[in-house]
mmCIF file of C-alpha atoms and ligand atoms in Angstrom:
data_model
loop_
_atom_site.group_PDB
_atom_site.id
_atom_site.type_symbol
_atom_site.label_atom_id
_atom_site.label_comp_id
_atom_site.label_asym_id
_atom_site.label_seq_id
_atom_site.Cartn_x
_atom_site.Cartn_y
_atom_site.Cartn_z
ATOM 1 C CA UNK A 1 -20.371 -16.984 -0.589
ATOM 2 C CA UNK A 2 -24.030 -15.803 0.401
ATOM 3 C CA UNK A 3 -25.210 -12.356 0.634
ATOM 4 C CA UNK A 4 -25.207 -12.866 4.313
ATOM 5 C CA UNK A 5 -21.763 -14.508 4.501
ATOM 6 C CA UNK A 6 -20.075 -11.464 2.800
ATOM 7 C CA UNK A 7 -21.730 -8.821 4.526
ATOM 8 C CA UNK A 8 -21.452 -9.874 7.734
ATOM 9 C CA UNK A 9 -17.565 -10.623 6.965
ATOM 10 C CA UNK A 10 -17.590 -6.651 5.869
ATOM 11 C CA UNK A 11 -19.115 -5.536 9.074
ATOM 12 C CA UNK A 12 -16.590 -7.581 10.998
ATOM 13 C CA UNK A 13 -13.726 -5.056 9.145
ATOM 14 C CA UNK A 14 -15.478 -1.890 9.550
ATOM 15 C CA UNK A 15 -15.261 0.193 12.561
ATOM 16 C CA UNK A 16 -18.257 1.038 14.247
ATOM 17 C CA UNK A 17 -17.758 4.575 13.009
ATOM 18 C CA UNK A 18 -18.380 4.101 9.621
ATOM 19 C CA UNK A 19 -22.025 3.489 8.640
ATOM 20 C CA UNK A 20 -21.890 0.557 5.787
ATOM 21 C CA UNK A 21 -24.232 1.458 2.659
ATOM 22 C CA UNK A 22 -24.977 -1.866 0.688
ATOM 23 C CA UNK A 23 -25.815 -0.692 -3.004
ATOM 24 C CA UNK A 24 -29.009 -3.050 -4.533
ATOM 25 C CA UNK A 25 -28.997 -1.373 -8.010
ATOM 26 C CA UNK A 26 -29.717 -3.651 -10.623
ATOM 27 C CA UNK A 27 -30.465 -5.708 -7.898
ATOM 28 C CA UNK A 28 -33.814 -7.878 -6.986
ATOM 29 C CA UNK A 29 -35.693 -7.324 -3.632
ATOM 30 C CA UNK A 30 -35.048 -10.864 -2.206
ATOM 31 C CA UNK A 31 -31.480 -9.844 -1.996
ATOM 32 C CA UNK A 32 -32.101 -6.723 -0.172
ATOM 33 C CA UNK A 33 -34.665 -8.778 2.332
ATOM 34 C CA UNK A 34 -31.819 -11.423 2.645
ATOM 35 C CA UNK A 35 -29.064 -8.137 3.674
ATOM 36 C CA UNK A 36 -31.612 -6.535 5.877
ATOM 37 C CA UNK A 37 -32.759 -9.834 7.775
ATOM 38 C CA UNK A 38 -29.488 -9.670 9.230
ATOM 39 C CA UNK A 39 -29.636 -6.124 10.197
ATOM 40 C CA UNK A 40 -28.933 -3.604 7.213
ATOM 41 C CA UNK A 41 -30.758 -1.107 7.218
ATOM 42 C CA UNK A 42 -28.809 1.333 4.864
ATOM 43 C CA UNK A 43 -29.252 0.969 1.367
ATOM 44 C CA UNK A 44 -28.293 2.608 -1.944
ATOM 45 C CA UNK A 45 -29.392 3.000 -5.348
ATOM 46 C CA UNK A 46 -28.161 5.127 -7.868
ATOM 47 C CA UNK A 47 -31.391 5.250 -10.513
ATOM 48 C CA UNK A 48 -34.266 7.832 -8.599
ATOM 49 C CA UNK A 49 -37.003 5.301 -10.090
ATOM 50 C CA UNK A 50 -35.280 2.144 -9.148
ATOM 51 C CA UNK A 51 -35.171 3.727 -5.634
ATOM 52 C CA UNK A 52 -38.778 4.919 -6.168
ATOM 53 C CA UNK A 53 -39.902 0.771 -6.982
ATOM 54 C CA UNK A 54 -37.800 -0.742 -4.221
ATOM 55 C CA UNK A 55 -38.909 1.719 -1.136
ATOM 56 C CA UNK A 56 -42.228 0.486 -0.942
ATOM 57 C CA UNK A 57 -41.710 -3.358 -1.081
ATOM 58 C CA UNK A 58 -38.529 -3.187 2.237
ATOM 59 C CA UNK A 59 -39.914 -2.312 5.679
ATOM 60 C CA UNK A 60 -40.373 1.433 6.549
ATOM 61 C CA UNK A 61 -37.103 1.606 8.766
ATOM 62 C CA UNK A 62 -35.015 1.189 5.543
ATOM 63 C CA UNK A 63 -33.206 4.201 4.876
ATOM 64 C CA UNK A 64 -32.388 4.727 1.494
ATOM 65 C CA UNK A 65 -29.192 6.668 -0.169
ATOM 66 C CA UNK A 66 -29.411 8.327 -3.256
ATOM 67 C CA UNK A 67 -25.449 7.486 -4.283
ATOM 68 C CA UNK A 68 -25.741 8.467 -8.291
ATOM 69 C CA UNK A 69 -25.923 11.612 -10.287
ATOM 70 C CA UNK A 70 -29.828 12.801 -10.586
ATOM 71 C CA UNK A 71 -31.179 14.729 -13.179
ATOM 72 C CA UNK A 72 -33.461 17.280 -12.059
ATOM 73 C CA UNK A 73 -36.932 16.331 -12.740
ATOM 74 C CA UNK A 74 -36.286 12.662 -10.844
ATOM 75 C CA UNK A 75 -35.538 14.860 -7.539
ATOM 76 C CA UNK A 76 -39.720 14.484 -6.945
ATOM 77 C CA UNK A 77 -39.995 10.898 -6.820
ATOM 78 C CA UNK A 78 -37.801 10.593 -3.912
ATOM 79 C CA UNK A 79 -38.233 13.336 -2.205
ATOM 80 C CA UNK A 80 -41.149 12.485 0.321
ATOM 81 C CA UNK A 81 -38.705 9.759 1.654
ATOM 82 C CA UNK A 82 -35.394 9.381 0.653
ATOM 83 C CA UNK A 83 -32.378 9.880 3.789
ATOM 84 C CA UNK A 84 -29.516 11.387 2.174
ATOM 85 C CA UNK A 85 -28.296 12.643 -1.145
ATOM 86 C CA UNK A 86 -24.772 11.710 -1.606
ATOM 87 C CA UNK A 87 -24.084 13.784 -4.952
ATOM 88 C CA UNK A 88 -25.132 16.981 -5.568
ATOM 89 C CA UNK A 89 -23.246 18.620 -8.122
ATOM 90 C CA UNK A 90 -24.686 21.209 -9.263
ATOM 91 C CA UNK A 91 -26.313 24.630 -7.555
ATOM 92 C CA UNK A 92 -28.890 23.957 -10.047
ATOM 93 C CA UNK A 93 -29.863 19.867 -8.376
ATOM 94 C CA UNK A 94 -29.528 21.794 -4.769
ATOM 95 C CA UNK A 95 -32.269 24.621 -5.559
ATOM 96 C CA UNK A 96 -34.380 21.574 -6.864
ATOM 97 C CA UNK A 97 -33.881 19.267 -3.556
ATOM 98 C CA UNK A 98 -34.372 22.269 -1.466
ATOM 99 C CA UNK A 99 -38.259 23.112 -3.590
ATOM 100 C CA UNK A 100 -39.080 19.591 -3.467
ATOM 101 C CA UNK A 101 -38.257 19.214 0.196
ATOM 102 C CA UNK A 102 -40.213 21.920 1.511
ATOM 103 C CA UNK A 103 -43.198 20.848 -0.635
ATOM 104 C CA UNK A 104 -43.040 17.868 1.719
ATOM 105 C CA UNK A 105 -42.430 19.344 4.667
ATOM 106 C CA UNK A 106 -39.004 17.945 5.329
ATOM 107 C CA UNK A 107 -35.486 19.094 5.333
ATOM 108 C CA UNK A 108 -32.983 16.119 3.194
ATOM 109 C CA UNK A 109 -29.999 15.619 4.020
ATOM 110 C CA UNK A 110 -27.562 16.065 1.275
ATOM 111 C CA UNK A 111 -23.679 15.561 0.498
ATOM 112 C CA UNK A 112 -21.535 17.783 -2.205
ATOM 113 C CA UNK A 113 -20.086 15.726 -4.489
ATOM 114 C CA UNK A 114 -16.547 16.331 -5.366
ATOM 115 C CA UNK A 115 -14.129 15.280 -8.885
ATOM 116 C CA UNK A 116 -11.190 13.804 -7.055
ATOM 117 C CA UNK A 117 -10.392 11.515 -9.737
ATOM 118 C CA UNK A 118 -8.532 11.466 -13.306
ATOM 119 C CA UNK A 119 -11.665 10.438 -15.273
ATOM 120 C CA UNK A 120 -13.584 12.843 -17.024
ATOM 121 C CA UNK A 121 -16.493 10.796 -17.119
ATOM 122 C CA UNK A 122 -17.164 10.994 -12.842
ATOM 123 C CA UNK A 123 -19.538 13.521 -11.811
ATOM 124 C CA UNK A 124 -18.596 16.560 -9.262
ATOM 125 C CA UNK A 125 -16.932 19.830 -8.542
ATOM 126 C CA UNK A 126 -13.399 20.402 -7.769
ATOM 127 C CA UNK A 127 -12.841 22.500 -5.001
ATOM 128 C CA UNK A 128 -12.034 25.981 -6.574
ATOM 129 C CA UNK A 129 -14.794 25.702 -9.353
ATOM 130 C CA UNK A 130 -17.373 25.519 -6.279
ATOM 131 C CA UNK A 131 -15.697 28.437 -4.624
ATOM 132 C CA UNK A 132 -15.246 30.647 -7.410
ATOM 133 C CA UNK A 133 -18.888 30.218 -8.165
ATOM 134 C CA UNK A 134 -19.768 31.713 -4.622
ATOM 135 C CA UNK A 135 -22.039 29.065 -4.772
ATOM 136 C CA UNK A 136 -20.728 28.103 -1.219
ATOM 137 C CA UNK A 137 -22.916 30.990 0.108
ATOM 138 C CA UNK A 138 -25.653 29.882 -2.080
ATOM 139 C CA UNK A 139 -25.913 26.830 -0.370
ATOM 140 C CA UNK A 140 -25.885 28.303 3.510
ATOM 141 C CA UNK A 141 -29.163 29.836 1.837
ATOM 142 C CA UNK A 142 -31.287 26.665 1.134
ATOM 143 C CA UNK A 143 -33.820 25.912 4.166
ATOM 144 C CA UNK A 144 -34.887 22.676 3.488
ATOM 145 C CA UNK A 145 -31.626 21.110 2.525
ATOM 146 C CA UNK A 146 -28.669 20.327 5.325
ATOM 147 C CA UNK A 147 -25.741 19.709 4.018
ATOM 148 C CA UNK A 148 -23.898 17.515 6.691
ATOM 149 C CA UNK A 149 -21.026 16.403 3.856
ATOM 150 C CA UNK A 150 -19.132 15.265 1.265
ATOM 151 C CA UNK A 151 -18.539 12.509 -1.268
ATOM 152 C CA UNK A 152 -16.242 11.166 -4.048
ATOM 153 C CA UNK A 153 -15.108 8.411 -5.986
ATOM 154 C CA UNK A 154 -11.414 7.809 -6.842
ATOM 155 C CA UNK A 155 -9.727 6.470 -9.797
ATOM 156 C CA UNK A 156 -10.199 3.175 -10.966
ATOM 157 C CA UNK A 157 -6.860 1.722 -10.678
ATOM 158 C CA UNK A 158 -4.481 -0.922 -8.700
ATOM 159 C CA UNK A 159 -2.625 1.925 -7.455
ATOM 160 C CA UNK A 160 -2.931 2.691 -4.396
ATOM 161 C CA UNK A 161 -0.704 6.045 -3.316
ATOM 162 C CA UNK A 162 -2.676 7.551 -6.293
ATOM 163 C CA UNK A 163 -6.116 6.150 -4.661
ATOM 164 C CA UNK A 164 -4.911 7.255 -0.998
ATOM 165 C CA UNK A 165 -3.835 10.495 -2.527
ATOM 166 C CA UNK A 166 -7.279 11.314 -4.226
ATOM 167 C CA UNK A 167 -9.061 10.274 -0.732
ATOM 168 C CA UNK A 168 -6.777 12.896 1.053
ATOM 169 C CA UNK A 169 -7.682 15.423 -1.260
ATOM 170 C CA UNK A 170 -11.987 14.805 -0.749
ATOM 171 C CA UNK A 171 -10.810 14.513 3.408
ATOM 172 C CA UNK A 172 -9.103 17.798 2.778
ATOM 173 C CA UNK A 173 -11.501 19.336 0.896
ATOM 174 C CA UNK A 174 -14.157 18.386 3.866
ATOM 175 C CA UNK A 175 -11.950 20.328 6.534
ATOM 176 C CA UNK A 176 -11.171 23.293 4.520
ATOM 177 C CA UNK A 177 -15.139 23.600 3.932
ATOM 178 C CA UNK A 178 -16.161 22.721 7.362
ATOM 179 C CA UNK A 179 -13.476 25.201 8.615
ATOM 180 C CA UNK A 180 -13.131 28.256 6.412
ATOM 181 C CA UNK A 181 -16.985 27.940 4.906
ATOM 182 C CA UNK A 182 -18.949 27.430 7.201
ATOM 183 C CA UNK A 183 -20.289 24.113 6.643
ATOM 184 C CA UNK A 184 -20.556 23.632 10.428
ATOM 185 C CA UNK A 185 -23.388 20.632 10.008
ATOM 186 C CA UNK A 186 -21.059 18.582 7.913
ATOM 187 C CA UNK A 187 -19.820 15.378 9.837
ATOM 188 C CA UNK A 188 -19.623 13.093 7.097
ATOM 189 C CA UNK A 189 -17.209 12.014 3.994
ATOM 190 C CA UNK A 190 -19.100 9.253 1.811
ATOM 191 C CA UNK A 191 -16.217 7.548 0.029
ATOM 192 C CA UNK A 192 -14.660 4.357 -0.493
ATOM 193 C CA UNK A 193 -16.157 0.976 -2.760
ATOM 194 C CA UNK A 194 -15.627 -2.780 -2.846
ATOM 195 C CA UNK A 195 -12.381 -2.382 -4.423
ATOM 196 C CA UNK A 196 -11.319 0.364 -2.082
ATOM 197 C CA UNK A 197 -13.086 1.189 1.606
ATOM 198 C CA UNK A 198 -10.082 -0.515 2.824
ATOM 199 C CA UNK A 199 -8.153 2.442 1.888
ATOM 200 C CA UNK A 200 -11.084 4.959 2.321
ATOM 201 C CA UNK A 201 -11.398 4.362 6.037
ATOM 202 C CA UNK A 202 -7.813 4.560 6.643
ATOM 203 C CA UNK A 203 -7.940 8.146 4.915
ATOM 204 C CA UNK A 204 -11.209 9.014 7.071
ATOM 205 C CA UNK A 205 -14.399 7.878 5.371
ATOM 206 C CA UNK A 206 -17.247 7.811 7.481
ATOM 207 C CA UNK A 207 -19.410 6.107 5.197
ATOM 208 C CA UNK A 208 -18.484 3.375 2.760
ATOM 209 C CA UNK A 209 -20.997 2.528 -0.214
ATOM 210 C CA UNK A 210 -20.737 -1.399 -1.080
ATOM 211 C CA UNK A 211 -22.482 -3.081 -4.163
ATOM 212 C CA UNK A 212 -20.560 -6.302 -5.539
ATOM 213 C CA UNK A 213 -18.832 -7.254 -2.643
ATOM 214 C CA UNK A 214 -22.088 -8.128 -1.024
ATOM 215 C CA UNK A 215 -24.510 -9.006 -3.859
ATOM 216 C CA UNK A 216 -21.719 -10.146 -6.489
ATOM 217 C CA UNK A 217 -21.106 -8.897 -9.561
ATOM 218 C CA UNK A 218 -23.951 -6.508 -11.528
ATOM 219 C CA UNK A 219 -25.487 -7.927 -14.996
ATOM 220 C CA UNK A 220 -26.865 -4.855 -17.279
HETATM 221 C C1 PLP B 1 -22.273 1.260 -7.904
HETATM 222 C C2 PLP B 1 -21.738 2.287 -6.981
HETATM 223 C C3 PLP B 1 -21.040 1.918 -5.818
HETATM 224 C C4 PLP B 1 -20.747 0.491 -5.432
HETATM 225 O O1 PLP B 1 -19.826 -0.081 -6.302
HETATM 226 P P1 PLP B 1 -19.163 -1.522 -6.013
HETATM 227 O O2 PLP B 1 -17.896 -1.480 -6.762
HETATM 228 O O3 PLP B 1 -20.130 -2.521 -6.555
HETATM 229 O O4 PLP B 1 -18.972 -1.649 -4.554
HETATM 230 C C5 PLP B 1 -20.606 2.936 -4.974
HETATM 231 N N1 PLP B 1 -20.820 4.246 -5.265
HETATM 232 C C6 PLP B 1 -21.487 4.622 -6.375
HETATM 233 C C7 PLP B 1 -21.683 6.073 -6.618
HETATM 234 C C8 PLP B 1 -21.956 3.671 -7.271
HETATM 235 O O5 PLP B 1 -22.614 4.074 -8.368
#
């Protein structure tokens, strides 16, 4: 199957209400040209310099998702452009976005990234870490950072009550924060992957992040 053949069979399954993120990393440009020549727009990268190289060769109405864990001093190459942050996870990135935003003028969009499943290796808070932490006042404090969300990755595993179960949790985790928080901007919950948006938008994702079932399987 072509790049074009599978993503257009992946827009046929997802509602209109979840925005489709195709994920390029390790990726060459002539794929994302081939993706966006039939309409995608929405792309994401999880390396801040990969992101930084690609940008300027796709047409200026790309927008492009930061999806992977950043260390600090990448924030400023991507910073003059990039259109949303899915995984800030740590008050320490957010302080970092929020200087490097206002030195260009621009408030970026960002999403908290939570730890919903087993591994120890995935990146995020859980719930009461952030909340203990009063960090969630913290971040009503930052000017040029929005933060309209949330994201998280579950296990990797054929089971599926345990995947549905850690997608509750992040959709739970989004109300309780929108609710009793304050986090009255946040509208979004960036979850679900090739081997699991099925689930994910049956548990309320509103934005799925898909890498191999478009562009096929990664080499590193
Ligand atoms: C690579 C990646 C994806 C896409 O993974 P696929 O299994 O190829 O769909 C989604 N989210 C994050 C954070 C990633 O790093």
């Amino acid at each position: 199957m072509s790049i074009q053949e599978n993503l257009k069979r992946i827009q046929k399954e997802i509602p209109d209400s979840v925005k489709l993120i195709a994920v390029s990393k390790t990726k060459p440009i002539e794929d994302l040209k081939e993706a966006y020549e039939i309409g995608q727009i929405d792309f994401g990268e999880n390396k801040a310099q990969e992101l930084q190289n690609k940008s300027p060769q796709m047409p200026d109405d790309v927008n492009w998702h930061m999806i992977g864990h950043m260390q600090r001093n990448k924030v400023k190459y991507i910073a003059p452009f990039v259109h949303l942050i899915h995984a800030v996870d740590s008050w320490k990135l957010a302080k970092e976005i929020d200087k490097q935003a206002e030195k260009n003028n621009r408030v970026i969009n960002c999403l908290i990234q939570f730890h919903i499943a087993d591994e120890e290796t995935k990146f995020g808070f859980d719930l009461n870490e952030f909340l203990e932490s009063h960090t969630a006042n913290n971040y009503h404090s930052l000017v040029n950072v929005k933060f309209i969300g949330v994201m998280g990755m579950a296990t990797y595993t054929d089971d599926e009550n345990k995947i549905k179960s850690e997608f509750k949790k992040l959709k739970s985790i989004f109300e309780t924060l929108k609710s009793d928080y304050q986090f009255q901007n946040f509208s979004e919950i960036s979850m679900g992957m090739s081997q699991d948006y099925h689930l994910a938008i049956e548990e309320g994702s509103t934005m799925v992040r898909i890498g191999s079932s478009i562009f096929g399987a990664r080499n590193y």
